[in-house]
């Protein structure tokens, strides 16, 4: 592998510059860096595994290859989950939220999803929170 990186491979793709269908690209609400949050969930258990970021190119790769591709904000390059760790995410479905600013990617996770080696990125770091109640609201309150 060359020590120099091709900017076409590392920089986030501008909207409309990838093979992502126009009708899909038009639904996305990207942040200032051109990225959309991608929540990754185990397809059969509902377990939330991780959060990653995608631009149009990463989403197109995810939709067309059967493997999840993200855009790394820290390394400023694309990465496909499992290429170095072996902890592959096989795509089962992809959905866009109602606002167009988040994706839900359901996968079959092989091995750990977190770079720390844990099953999910949400293991072992609970925060104290007051638990709410699902009790019916008082009459007249909406």
Short mmCIF file of N, CA and C in Angstrom, two decimals:
data_model
loop_
_atom_site.label_atom_id
_atom_site.label_comp_id
_atom_site.label_asym_id
_atom_site.label_seq_id
_atom_site.Cartn_x
_atom_site.Cartn_y
_atom_site.Cartn_z
N UNK A 1 0.84 -1.19 0.00
CA UNK A 1 0.00 0.00 0.00
C UNK A 1 0.88 1.25 0.00
N UNK A 2 0.57 2.21 -0.78
CA UNK A 2 1.33 3.45 -0.89
C UNK A 2 1.16 4.29 0.36
N UNK A 3 2.19 5.05 0.72
CA UNK A 3 2.09 5.94 1.87
C UNK A 3 1.27 7.18 1.54
N UNK A 4 1.10 7.44 0.26
CA UNK A 4 0.27 8.56 -0.15
C UNK A 4 -1.14 8.06 -0.40
N UNK A 5 -2.11 8.88 -0.03
CA UNK A 5 -3.50 8.48 -0.23
C UNK A 5 -4.11 9.31 -1.34
N UNK A 6 -4.94 8.68 -2.09
CA UNK A 6 -5.66 9.33 -3.18
C UNK A 6 -6.80 10.14 -2.58
N UNK A 7 -6.87 11.46 -2.80
CA UNK A 7 -7.93 12.27 -2.22
C UNK A 7 -9.32 11.79 -2.63
N UNK A 8 -9.44 11.14 -3.79
CA UNK A 8 -10.74 10.62 -4.21
C UNK A 8 -11.18 9.49 -3.29
N UNK A 9 -10.23 8.82 -2.66
CA UNK A 9 -10.55 7.70 -1.77
C UNK A 9 -10.77 8.15 -0.34
N UNK A 10 -10.29 9.34 0.04
CA UNK A 10 -10.33 9.72 1.44
C UNK A 10 -11.31 10.85 1.76
N UNK A 11 -11.49 11.78 0.88
CA UNK A 11 -12.34 12.92 1.18
C UNK A 11 -13.82 12.55 1.04
N UNK A 12 -14.69 13.12 1.91
CA UNK A 12 -16.11 12.85 1.74
C UNK A 12 -16.57 13.30 0.36
N UNK A 13 -17.40 12.50 -0.22
CA UNK A 13 -17.92 12.84 -1.55
C UNK A 13 -18.96 13.93 -1.44
N UNK A 14 -18.94 14.87 -2.36
CA UNK A 14 -19.96 15.91 -2.40
C UNK A 14 -21.26 15.31 -2.88
N UNK A 15 -22.37 15.85 -2.42
CA UNK A 15 -23.68 15.36 -2.85
C UNK A 15 -23.75 15.38 -4.36
N UNK A 16 -24.26 14.30 -4.93
CA UNK A 16 -24.44 14.23 -6.36
C UNK A 16 -23.21 13.77 -7.13
N UNK A 17 -22.08 13.46 -6.44
CA UNK A 17 -20.88 13.05 -7.15
C UNK A 17 -20.69 11.54 -7.14
N UNK A 18 -21.57 10.81 -6.48
CA UNK A 18 -21.45 9.36 -6.43
C UNK A 18 -22.56 8.73 -7.25
N UNK A 19 -22.54 7.42 -7.29
CA UNK A 19 -23.58 6.69 -8.00
C UNK A 19 -24.84 6.53 -7.14
N UNK A 20 -24.88 7.16 -5.98
CA UNK A 20 -26.08 7.09 -5.15
C UNK A 20 -27.24 7.66 -5.94
N UNK A 21 -28.33 6.93 -6.07
CA UNK A 21 -29.46 7.44 -6.85
C UNK A 21 -29.91 8.83 -6.37
N UNK A 22 -30.22 9.70 -7.32
CA UNK A 22 -30.61 11.07 -7.00
C UNK A 22 -31.77 11.12 -6.03
N UNK A 23 -32.74 10.20 -6.19
CA UNK A 23 -33.91 10.22 -5.31
C UNK A 23 -33.54 9.87 -3.87
N UNK A 24 -32.50 9.07 -3.67
CA UNK A 24 -32.03 8.75 -2.32
C UNK A 24 -31.21 9.93 -1.79
N UNK A 25 -30.29 10.43 -2.60
CA UNK A 25 -29.45 11.56 -2.19
C UNK A 25 -30.28 12.76 -1.79
N UNK A 26 -31.39 12.99 -2.48
CA UNK A 26 -32.25 14.14 -2.19
C UNK A 26 -32.93 14.02 -0.82
N UNK A 27 -33.05 12.82 -0.30
CA UNK A 27 -33.71 12.61 1.00
C UNK A 27 -32.78 12.84 2.18
N UNK A 28 -31.47 12.85 1.93
CA UNK A 28 -30.50 12.96 3.02
C UNK A 28 -30.32 14.40 3.49
N UNK A 29 -30.27 14.58 4.79
CA UNK A 29 -29.92 15.87 5.40
C UNK A 29 -28.58 15.66 6.08
N UNK A 30 -27.54 16.14 5.40
CA UNK A 30 -26.18 15.93 5.86
C UNK A 30 -25.75 17.04 6.81
N UNK A 31 -24.75 16.74 7.67
CA UNK A 31 -24.19 17.78 8.53
C UNK A 31 -23.24 18.64 7.69
N UNK A 32 -22.57 19.58 8.32
CA UNK A 32 -21.70 20.52 7.60
C UNK A 32 -20.56 19.81 6.87
N UNK A 33 -20.19 18.61 7.33
CA UNK A 33 -19.12 17.85 6.69
C UNK A 33 -19.65 16.91 5.61
N UNK A 34 -20.96 16.94 5.37
CA UNK A 34 -21.55 16.08 4.35
C UNK A 34 -21.88 14.69 4.82
N UNK A 35 -21.98 14.51 6.14
CA UNK A 35 -22.17 13.19 6.72
C UNK A 35 -23.55 13.01 7.36
N UNK A 36 -23.97 11.75 7.42
CA UNK A 36 -25.22 11.35 8.07
C UNK A 36 -24.88 10.28 9.10
N UNK A 37 -25.48 10.36 10.28
CA UNK A 37 -25.27 9.35 11.32
C UNK A 37 -25.88 8.03 10.89
N UNK A 38 -25.16 6.94 11.15
CA UNK A 38 -25.64 5.60 10.82
C UNK A 38 -25.63 4.75 12.09
N UNK A 39 -26.81 4.44 12.59
CA UNK A 39 -26.96 3.60 13.77
C UNK A 39 -26.96 2.15 13.29
N UNK A 40 -26.13 1.32 13.89
CA UNK A 40 -26.01 -0.07 13.47
C UNK A 40 -26.63 -0.96 14.54
N UNK A 41 -27.53 -1.83 14.10
CA UNK A 41 -28.31 -2.68 15.00
C UNK A 41 -28.25 -4.13 14.53
N UNK A 42 -28.13 -5.06 15.47
CA UNK A 42 -28.18 -6.48 15.14
C UNK A 42 -29.59 -6.80 14.66
N UNK A 43 -29.71 -7.38 13.49
CA UNK A 43 -31.01 -7.55 12.83
C UNK A 43 -31.97 -8.45 13.58
N UNK A 44 -31.50 -9.49 14.26
CA UNK A 44 -32.42 -10.46 14.86
C UNK A 44 -32.70 -10.23 16.34
N UNK A 45 -31.85 -9.47 17.04
CA UNK A 45 -32.06 -9.24 18.47
C UNK A 45 -32.46 -7.81 18.79
N UNK A 46 -32.21 -6.88 17.85
CA UNK A 46 -32.50 -5.47 18.10
C UNK A 46 -31.41 -4.78 18.89
N UNK A 47 -30.33 -5.48 19.23
CA UNK A 47 -29.23 -4.92 20.00
C UNK A 47 -28.57 -3.78 19.21
N UNK A 48 -28.43 -2.60 19.83
CA UNK A 48 -27.75 -1.48 19.19
C UNK A 48 -26.25 -1.71 19.34
N UNK A 49 -25.55 -1.76 18.22
CA UNK A 49 -24.14 -2.11 18.22
C UNK A 49 -23.20 -0.92 18.22
N UNK A 50 -23.48 0.06 17.38
CA UNK A 50 -22.54 1.18 17.24
C UNK A 50 -23.17 2.32 16.45
N UNK A 51 -22.47 3.42 16.41
CA UNK A 51 -22.82 4.56 15.58
C UNK A 51 -21.62 4.89 14.71
N UNK A 52 -21.87 5.06 13.44
CA UNK A 52 -20.82 5.47 12.51
C UNK A 52 -21.34 6.59 11.64
N UNK A 53 -20.52 7.04 10.72
CA UNK A 53 -20.89 8.16 9.85
C UNK A 53 -20.75 7.75 8.39
N UNK A 54 -21.66 8.20 7.56
CA UNK A 54 -21.63 7.91 6.13
C UNK A 54 -21.85 9.18 5.33
N UNK A 55 -21.13 9.27 4.22
CA UNK A 55 -21.45 10.26 3.20
C UNK A 55 -22.14 9.50 2.07
N UNK A 56 -22.40 10.17 0.97
CA UNK A 56 -23.11 9.52 -0.14
C UNK A 56 -22.36 8.28 -0.64
N UNK A 57 -21.05 8.38 -0.75
CA UNK A 57 -20.25 7.26 -1.26
C UNK A 57 -20.30 6.07 -0.30
N UNK A 58 -20.14 6.31 0.99
CA UNK A 58 -20.20 5.22 1.97
C UNK A 58 -21.57 4.55 1.96
N UNK A 59 -22.62 5.36 1.85
CA UNK A 59 -23.96 4.79 1.79
C UNK A 59 -24.14 3.97 0.52
N UNK A 60 -23.67 4.48 -0.61
CA UNK A 60 -23.78 3.74 -1.87
C UNK A 60 -23.05 2.40 -1.77
N UNK A 61 -21.86 2.42 -1.20
CA UNK A 61 -21.10 1.17 -1.04
C UNK A 61 -21.86 0.20 -0.14
N UNK A 62 -22.45 0.72 0.94
CA UNK A 62 -23.21 -0.12 1.87
C UNK A 62 -24.42 -0.73 1.18
N UNK A 63 -25.12 0.07 0.38
CA UNK A 63 -26.33 -0.40 -0.29
C UNK A 63 -26.05 -1.41 -1.39
N UNK A 64 -24.86 -1.38 -1.95
CA UNK A 64 -24.59 -2.21 -3.13
C UNK A 64 -23.61 -3.35 -2.93
N UNK A 65 -22.95 -3.43 -1.78
CA UNK A 65 -21.94 -4.48 -1.59
C UNK A 65 -22.33 -5.55 -0.57
N UNK A 66 -23.32 -5.27 0.28
CA UNK A 66 -23.68 -6.23 1.32
C UNK A 66 -22.84 -6.11 2.58
N UNK A 67 -21.90 -5.17 2.58
CA UNK A 67 -21.03 -4.91 3.74
C UNK A 67 -21.16 -3.44 4.10
N UNK A 68 -21.01 -3.12 5.39
CA UNK A 68 -21.15 -1.74 5.85
C UNK A 68 -19.84 -0.98 5.65
N UNK A 69 -19.94 0.19 5.00
CA UNK A 69 -18.81 1.09 4.82
C UNK A 69 -19.14 2.40 5.53
N UNK A 70 -18.16 2.93 6.25
CA UNK A 70 -18.31 4.20 6.96
C UNK A 70 -17.29 5.19 6.42
N UNK A 71 -17.48 6.45 6.81
CA UNK A 71 -16.48 7.47 6.57
C UNK A 71 -15.91 7.86 7.92
N UNK A 72 -14.61 7.69 8.11
CA UNK A 72 -13.97 8.01 9.38
C UNK A 72 -13.69 9.50 9.45
N UNK A 73 -14.29 10.16 10.43
CA UNK A 73 -14.05 11.59 10.61
C UNK A 73 -12.64 11.85 11.10
N UNK A 74 -12.09 10.97 11.93
CA UNK A 74 -10.75 11.20 12.46
C UNK A 74 -9.65 10.89 11.44
N UNK A 75 -9.82 9.82 10.67
CA UNK A 75 -8.82 9.45 9.66
C UNK A 75 -9.10 10.06 8.30
N UNK A 76 -10.30 10.59 8.13
CA UNK A 76 -10.74 11.20 6.88
C UNK A 76 -10.56 10.24 5.70
N UNK A 77 -11.12 9.04 5.90
CA UNK A 77 -11.09 8.04 4.83
C UNK A 77 -12.22 7.04 5.04
N UNK A 78 -12.51 6.30 3.98
CA UNK A 78 -13.52 5.26 4.06
C UNK A 78 -12.94 4.04 4.75
N UNK A 79 -13.80 3.33 5.47
CA UNK A 79 -13.38 2.06 6.05
C UNK A 79 -14.56 1.11 6.07
N UNK A 80 -14.27 -0.12 5.75
CA UNK A 80 -15.30 -1.14 5.73
C UNK A 80 -15.12 -2.00 6.97
N UNK A 81 -16.18 -2.06 7.76
CA UNK A 81 -16.14 -2.78 9.03
C UNK A 81 -15.70 -4.23 8.80
N UNK A 82 -14.66 -4.62 9.50
CA UNK A 82 -14.19 -6.00 9.45
C UNK A 82 -12.99 -6.25 8.56
N UNK A 83 -12.60 -5.29 7.73
CA UNK A 83 -11.48 -5.53 6.82
C UNK A 83 -10.18 -5.82 7.56
N UNK A 84 -9.95 -5.18 8.69
CA UNK A 84 -8.72 -5.45 9.44
C UNK A 84 -8.97 -6.33 10.67
N UNK A 85 -10.15 -6.23 11.26
CA UNK A 85 -10.45 -6.98 12.49
C UNK A 85 -11.08 -8.35 12.24
N UNK A 86 -11.71 -8.50 11.09
CA UNK A 86 -12.46 -9.72 10.83
C UNK A 86 -13.86 -9.68 11.40
N UNK A 87 -14.21 -8.59 12.07
CA UNK A 87 -15.52 -8.43 12.69
C UNK A 87 -16.47 -7.76 11.70
N UNK A 88 -16.92 -8.55 10.76
CA UNK A 88 -17.69 -8.07 9.62
C UNK A 88 -19.14 -7.76 9.98
N UNK A 89 -19.68 -6.75 9.33
CA UNK A 89 -21.11 -6.44 9.43
C UNK A 89 -21.74 -6.73 8.07
N UNK A 90 -22.59 -7.77 8.03
CA UNK A 90 -23.32 -8.12 6.81
C UNK A 90 -24.64 -7.38 6.81
N UNK A 91 -24.88 -6.57 5.80
CA UNK A 91 -26.09 -5.75 5.71
C UNK A 91 -27.33 -6.64 5.55
N UNK A 92 -28.35 -6.37 6.35
CA UNK A 92 -29.65 -7.02 6.21
C UNK A 92 -30.69 -6.03 5.69
N UNK A 93 -30.62 -4.77 6.15
CA UNK A 93 -31.51 -3.73 5.66
C UNK A 93 -30.96 -2.36 6.03
N UNK A 94 -31.41 -1.34 5.30
CA UNK A 94 -31.03 0.04 5.59
C UNK A 94 -32.30 0.88 5.49
N UNK A 95 -32.52 1.73 6.50
CA UNK A 95 -33.70 2.60 6.51
C UNK A 95 -33.26 4.02 6.86
N UNK A 96 -33.98 4.98 6.34
CA UNK A 96 -33.74 6.39 6.60
C UNK A 96 -34.79 6.88 7.59
N UNK A 97 -34.39 7.69 8.57
CA UNK A 97 -35.38 8.19 9.53
C UNK A 97 -36.26 9.26 8.90
N UNK A 98 -37.28 9.68 9.63
CA UNK A 98 -38.29 10.61 9.10
C UNK A 98 -37.72 11.97 8.71
N UNK A 99 -36.62 12.39 9.34
CA UNK A 99 -36.01 13.69 9.04
C UNK A 99 -34.94 13.60 7.97
N UNK A 100 -34.49 12.40 7.63
CA UNK A 100 -33.45 12.23 6.64
C UNK A 100 -32.05 12.48 7.17
N UNK A 101 -31.90 12.59 8.51
CA UNK A 101 -30.58 12.88 9.05
C UNK A 101 -29.95 11.72 9.81
N UNK A 102 -30.57 10.54 9.74
CA UNK A 102 -30.00 9.35 10.38
C UNK A 102 -30.43 8.11 9.61
N UNK A 103 -29.52 7.15 9.59
CA UNK A 103 -29.79 5.86 8.96
C UNK A 103 -29.83 4.78 10.03
N UNK A 104 -30.66 3.77 9.82
CA UNK A 104 -30.67 2.58 10.66
C UNK A 104 -30.22 1.43 9.78
N UNK A 105 -29.05 0.89 10.10
CA UNK A 105 -28.48 -0.20 9.33
C UNK A 105 -28.59 -1.46 10.17
N UNK A 106 -29.43 -2.39 9.73
CA UNK A 106 -29.56 -3.67 10.43
C UNK A 106 -28.59 -4.64 9.80
N UNK A 107 -27.83 -5.33 10.66
CA UNK A 107 -26.74 -6.18 10.19
C UNK A 107 -26.75 -7.52 10.90
N UNK A 108 -25.97 -8.43 10.34
CA UNK A 108 -25.58 -9.64 11.04
C UNK A 108 -24.12 -9.41 11.41
N UNK A 109 -23.89 -9.15 12.70
CA UNK A 109 -22.56 -8.81 13.19
C UNK A 109 -21.76 -10.08 13.46
N UNK A 110 -20.56 -10.15 12.92
CA UNK A 110 -19.65 -11.25 13.20
C UNK A 110 -18.59 -10.72 14.16
N UNK A 111 -18.55 -11.26 15.37
CA UNK A 111 -17.57 -10.79 16.36
C UNK A 111 -17.99 -9.48 17.00
N UNK A 112 -16.99 -8.79 17.53
CA UNK A 112 -17.22 -7.53 18.24
C UNK A 112 -17.54 -6.40 17.26
N UNK A 113 -18.46 -5.53 17.65
CA UNK A 113 -18.75 -4.36 16.83
C UNK A 113 -17.87 -3.18 17.23
N UNK A 114 -17.44 -3.14 18.49
CA UNK A 114 -16.67 -2.00 18.99
C UNK A 114 -15.18 -2.22 18.78
N UNK A 115 -14.48 -1.13 18.51
CA UNK A 115 -13.02 -1.21 18.33
C UNK A 115 -12.30 -1.62 19.60
N UNK A 116 -12.99 -1.56 20.76
CA UNK A 116 -12.38 -1.97 22.03
C UNK A 116 -12.46 -3.48 22.23
N UNK A 117 -13.19 -4.16 21.33
CA UNK A 117 -13.32 -5.61 21.43
C UNK A 117 -14.60 -6.08 22.11
N UNK A 118 -15.46 -5.15 22.50
CA UNK A 118 -16.73 -5.54 23.11
C UNK A 118 -17.79 -5.73 22.03
N UNK A 119 -18.82 -6.45 22.40
CA UNK A 119 -19.90 -6.76 21.46
C UNK A 119 -20.51 -5.49 20.88
N UNK A 120 -20.79 -4.50 21.75
CA UNK A 120 -21.34 -3.23 21.29
C UNK A 120 -20.49 -2.09 21.82
N UNK A 121 -20.67 -0.92 21.24
CA UNK A 121 -19.97 0.27 21.73
C UNK A 121 -20.63 0.84 22.98
N UNK A 122 -21.74 0.22 23.40
CA UNK A 122 -22.49 0.73 24.54
C UNK A 122 -22.39 -0.17 25.75
N UNK A 123 -21.40 -1.07 25.78
CA UNK A 123 -21.19 -1.95 26.93
C UNK A 123 -20.39 -1.24 28.01
N UNK A 124 -20.84 -1.37 29.26
CA UNK A 124 -20.04 -0.98 30.39
C UNK A 124 -19.91 0.49 30.72
N UNK A 125 -20.72 1.36 30.12
CA UNK A 125 -20.61 2.78 30.43
C UNK A 125 -21.97 3.40 30.69
N UNK A 126 -22.76 2.79 31.59
CA UNK A 126 -24.09 3.35 31.86
C UNK A 126 -23.99 4.68 32.60
N UNK A 127 -24.95 5.54 32.34
CA UNK A 127 -25.05 6.81 33.04
C UNK A 127 -26.25 6.76 33.97
N UNK A 128 -26.13 7.41 35.12
CA UNK A 128 -27.27 7.49 36.02
C UNK A 128 -28.34 8.36 35.38
N UNK A 129 -29.56 7.87 35.38
CA UNK A 129 -30.67 8.62 34.81
C UNK A 129 -31.94 8.28 35.58
N UNK A 130 -32.80 9.26 35.73
CA UNK A 130 -34.10 9.02 36.35
C UNK A 130 -34.94 8.26 35.33
N UNK A 131 -35.52 7.16 35.76
CA UNK A 131 -36.35 6.36 34.86
C UNK A 131 -37.72 6.99 34.75
N UNK A 132 -38.19 7.17 33.54
CA UNK A 132 -39.52 7.72 33.30
C UNK A 132 -40.57 6.64 33.45
N UNK A 133 -41.81 7.06 33.38
CA UNK A 133 -42.93 6.14 33.53
C UNK A 133 -43.78 6.16 32.27
N UNK A 134 -44.31 5.01 31.92
CA UNK A 134 -45.19 4.90 30.78
C UNK A 134 -46.65 5.04 31.21
N UNK A 135 -46.86 5.55 32.42
CA UNK A 135 -48.22 5.72 32.93
C UNK A 135 -48.97 6.73 32.06
N UNK A 136 -50.29 6.54 31.92
CA UNK A 136 -51.07 7.47 31.11
C UNK A 136 -50.94 8.91 31.61
N UNK A 137 -50.92 9.83 30.67
CA UNK A 137 -50.84 11.26 31.02
C UNK A 137 -52.14 11.69 31.70
N UNK A 138 -52.02 12.71 32.55
CA UNK A 138 -53.21 13.24 33.22
C UNK A 138 -54.18 13.76 32.17
N UNK A 139 -55.47 13.63 32.46
CA UNK A 139 -56.49 14.07 31.51
C UNK A 139 -56.31 15.55 31.19
N UNK A 140 -56.37 15.88 29.93
CA UNK A 140 -56.23 17.25 29.50
C UNK A 140 -54.80 17.66 29.21
N UNK A 141 -53.84 16.82 29.57
CA UNK A 141 -52.44 17.13 29.32
C UNK A 141 -51.99 16.37 28.07
N UNK A 142 -51.36 17.09 27.17
CA UNK A 142 -50.89 16.46 25.92
C UNK A 142 -49.42 16.63 25.76
#
